[in-house]
Coordinates of C-alpha atoms in Angstrom, one line a residue:
M1 CA 7.2 -10.0 9.2
H2 CA 5.8 -9.7 12.8
T3 CA 2.7 -11.5 13.8
K4 CA -0.5 -9.9 15.3
K5 CA 0.2 -12.0 18.4
T6 CA 3.7 -10.3 18.8
F7 CA 2.0 -6.9 18.5
E8 CA -0.7 -7.8 21.1
I9 CA 2.0 -8.9 23.6
I10 CA 4.0 -5.7 23.1
R11 CA 0.8 -3.6 23.3
S12 CA -0.4 -5.3 26.5
K13 CA 2.9 -4.9 28.2
I14 CA 3.5 -1.3 27.4
L15 CA -0.1 -0.2 28.3
L16 CA 0.2 -2.0 31.6
T17 CA 3.6 -0.2 32.2
L18 CA 2.0 3.1 31.4
D19 CA -1.1 2.4 33.7
N20 CA 1.1 1.4 36.6
N21 CA 3.9 4.1 36.3
L22 CA 2.6 7.4 34.8
A23 CA 2.0 10.1 37.4
K24 CA -1.6 10.6 38.3
D25 CA -1.5 14.3 37.4
L26 CA -0.7 13.5 33.8
L27 CA -4.3 14.1 32.8
Y28 CA -3.5 14.6 29.1
H29 CA -0.3 12.5 28.7
C30 CA -2.1 9.4 30.0
T31 CA -2.8 5.8 28.8
D32 CA -6.0 7.0 27.1
H33 CA -4.0 9.5 24.9
T34 CA -1.6 6.7 23.9
I35 CA -4.5 4.4 22.9
D36 CA -6.1 7.3 21.0
V37 CA -2.9 8.1 19.1
E38 CA -2.5 4.4 18.1
M39 CA -6.1 4.3 16.8
Q40 CA -5.8 7.6 14.9
A41 CA -2.5 6.6 13.4
E42 CA -3.9 3.4 12.0
R43 CA -6.9 5.2 10.6
I44 CA -4.8 7.9 9.0
A45 CA -2.3 5.4 7.6
L46 CA -5.0 3.3 5.9
N47 CA -6.7 6.4 4.5
E48 CA -3.3 7.4 3.1
K49 CA -3.1 4.0 1.5
I50 CA -0.3 2.7 3.7
F51 CA -1.2 -1.0 3.7
N52 CA 2.2 -2.6 4.2
Q53 CA 1.8 -4.7 7.4
D54 CA 5.4 -4.2 8.5
D55 CA 5.0 -0.4 8.2
L56 CA 1.7 -0.5 10.2
F57 CA 3.3 -2.7 12.9
L58 CA 6.2 -0.2 13.4
L59 CA 3.9 2.8 13.3
K60 CA 1.6 1.3 15.9
V61 CA 4.4 0.2 18.2
A62 CA 6.0 3.7 18.0
C63 CA 2.6 5.1 18.9
L64 CA 2.4 2.9 22.0
Y65 CA 5.9 4.1 23.1
H66 CA 5.7 7.7 21.9
D67 CA 4.9 9.1 25.4
S68 CA 6.3 6.3 27.5
G69 CA 9.2 8.6 28.5
F70 CA 6.8 10.5 30.8
I71 CA 7.4 7.6 33.2
F72 CA 10.9 9.0 33.7
T73 CA 10.9 12.7 32.9
Y74 CA 8.6 15.5 31.6
N75 CA 11.3 17.3 29.5
E76 CA 13.0 15.3 26.8
H77 CA 10.4 12.5 27.3
E78 CA 10.8 11.5 23.7
T79 CA 14.4 10.5 24.2
A80 CA 13.5 8.6 27.4
G81 CA 10.7 6.9 25.4
C82 CA 13.2 5.9 22.7
N83 CA 15.5 4.5 25.3
L84 CA 12.7 2.4 26.9
A85 CA 11.7 1.1 23.4
M86 CA 15.3 0.3 22.5
N87 CA 15.7 -1.7 25.7
E88 CA 12.5 -3.7 25.4
L89 CA 11.8 -4.3 21.7
P90 CA 14.8 -6.3 20.7
A91 CA 13.3 -9.1 22.8
Y92 CA 10.5 -9.4 20.3
G93 CA 12.8 -9.9 17.3
L94 CA 12.9 -6.3 16.0
S95 CA 15.9 -5.6 13.8
S96 CA 18.3 -2.6 14.3
K97 CA 16.8 -1.1 11.1
E98 CA 13.2 -1.4 12.6
L99 CA 14.4 0.0 15.9
D100 CA 15.8 3.0 14.0
I101 CA 12.5 3.6 12.3
I102 CA 10.7 3.5 15.6
R103 CA 13.2 5.9 17.1
G104 CA 12.6 8.3 14.2
L105 CA 8.8 8.0 14.6
I106 CA 8.9 8.8 18.3
M107 CA 11.3 11.7 17.9
A108 CA 9.2 13.1 15.1
T109 CA 6.5 13.9 17.7
K110 CA 8.8 16.3 19.5
L111 CA 7.6 19.8 19.2
P112 CA 7.9 21.5 16.9
Q113 CA 7.1 18.5 14.8
T114 CA 9.6 17.8 11.9
P115 CA 8.6 14.5 10.2
Q116 CA 11.0 13.1 7.6
S117 CA 8.9 10.3 6.2
R118 CA 5.3 9.4 5.4
L119 CA 5.0 7.3 8.5
E120 CA 6.4 10.1 10.6
E121 CA 3.8 12.5 9.1
V122 CA 1.1 10.0 10.2
I123 CA 2.3 9.8 13.8
C124 CA 2.6 13.5 14.1
D125 CA -1.0 14.0 12.8
A126 CA -2.3 11.3 15.0
D127 CA -0.6 12.8 18.1
L128 CA -2.4 16.1 17.6
D129 CA -5.5 14.8 15.9
Y130 CA -7.7 16.2 18.7
L131 CA -7.0 19.8 17.7
G132 CA -9.6 19.5 15.0
R133 CA -12.1 17.2 16.8
D134 CA -15.4 17.7 18.6
D135 CA -13.8 16.5 21.9
F136 CA -11.1 19.2 21.6
F137 CA -12.2 21.3 24.6
S138 CA -12.4 18.5 27.1
I139 CA -9.0 17.1 26.0
S140 CA -7.5 20.6 26.0
N141 CA -8.8 21.2 29.5
N142 CA -7.0 18.1 30.7
L143 CA -3.7 19.5 29.2
F144 CA -4.4 22.9 30.9
L145 CA -4.8 21.1 34.3
E146 CA -1.7 19.1 33.7
F147 CA 0.3 22.2 32.7
R148 CA -1.1 24.2 35.7
S149 CA -0.2 21.4 38.2
R150 CA 3.4 21.5 36.9
G151 CA 3.6 25.3 37.0
F152 CA 3.8 25.8 33.2
V153 CA 0.8 28.1 33.2
A154 CA -0.9 30.0 36.1
S155 CA -4.3 30.9 34.6
E156 CA -6.8 30.0 31.9
N157 CA -6.0 33.3 30.2
E158 CA -2.3 32.5 30.0
W159 CA -3.2 29.0 28.8
N160 CA -5.4 30.5 26.0
R161 CA -2.5 32.6 24.9
V162 CA -0.2 29.5 24.8
Q163 CA -2.8 27.7 22.8
I164 CA -3.3 30.5 20.3
K165 CA 0.5 30.6 19.7
F166 CA 0.6 26.8 19.3
F167 CA -2.3 26.7 16.9
K168 CA -0.7 29.4 14.7
E169 CA 2.6 27.4 14.5
H170 CA 1.0 24.0 14.1
K171 CA 0.2 22.4 10.8
Y172 CA -1.1 19.0 9.7
F173 CA 1.0 17.0 7.2
T174 CA -1.3 14.3 5.7
D175 CA -4.0 15.0 3.2
T176 CA -6.3 12.8 5.2
T177 CA -6.0 15.0 8.4
K178 CA -6.0 18.3 6.5
I179 CA -9.3 17.4 4.9
L180 CA -10.8 15.9 8.1
R181 CA -9.5 18.2 10.8
E182 CA -8.2 21.6 9.5
R183 CA -11.6 23.4 9.3
K184 CA -12.6 22.5 12.8
K185 CA -9.2 23.3 14.1
L186 CA -9.5 26.8 12.7
E187 CA -12.9 27.1 14.3
H188 CA -11.4 26.2 17.7
L189 CA -8.7 28.8 17.2
E190 CA -11.4 31.5 16.6
M191 CA -13.2 30.4 19.7
I192 CA -10.1 30.6 21.9
E193 CA -9.2 34.0 20.4
A194 CA -12.7 35.2 21.4
L195 CA -11.9 34.4 25.0
I196 CA -8.9 36.7 25.2

């Protein structure tokens, strides 16, 4: 059983690391995104009746580290994030079994998402929660600017085509997120398609 204090120490340290080390052109994969994913994951988990404190601890720690690999690399950032977590977390008394769960949670967010457990379904849905939210277009624009600055897309039209393909391949996993986000996500897809 890990204490709330242990979690707060881990959280403060990794958020400070992200603030100090993430590239400034990461307008989407920034500290705010990490905090949002942590918050959404806890909300989804509780709605899914996941009340076990150890499970919630591991889920939230994984959320905090899930994009930390962007400090080191853009491609394969999930693996780099796992490596950072595996290096840092044993100092807080996490067992090898707990580290394996965290590794699985981080890797589950790799696209295309392939969660293998309920906790992995939760982190996947939390990571892409914004697709069905009212703040979708402002967040999506940050991702467009990030992609454009890295040469992944050249124009808004190209970006919209990328988004349409992504939307059509993406699916939510938890009942909570399907009920809360699916309808709005489909509305966003229709709006993007209308721009093409």
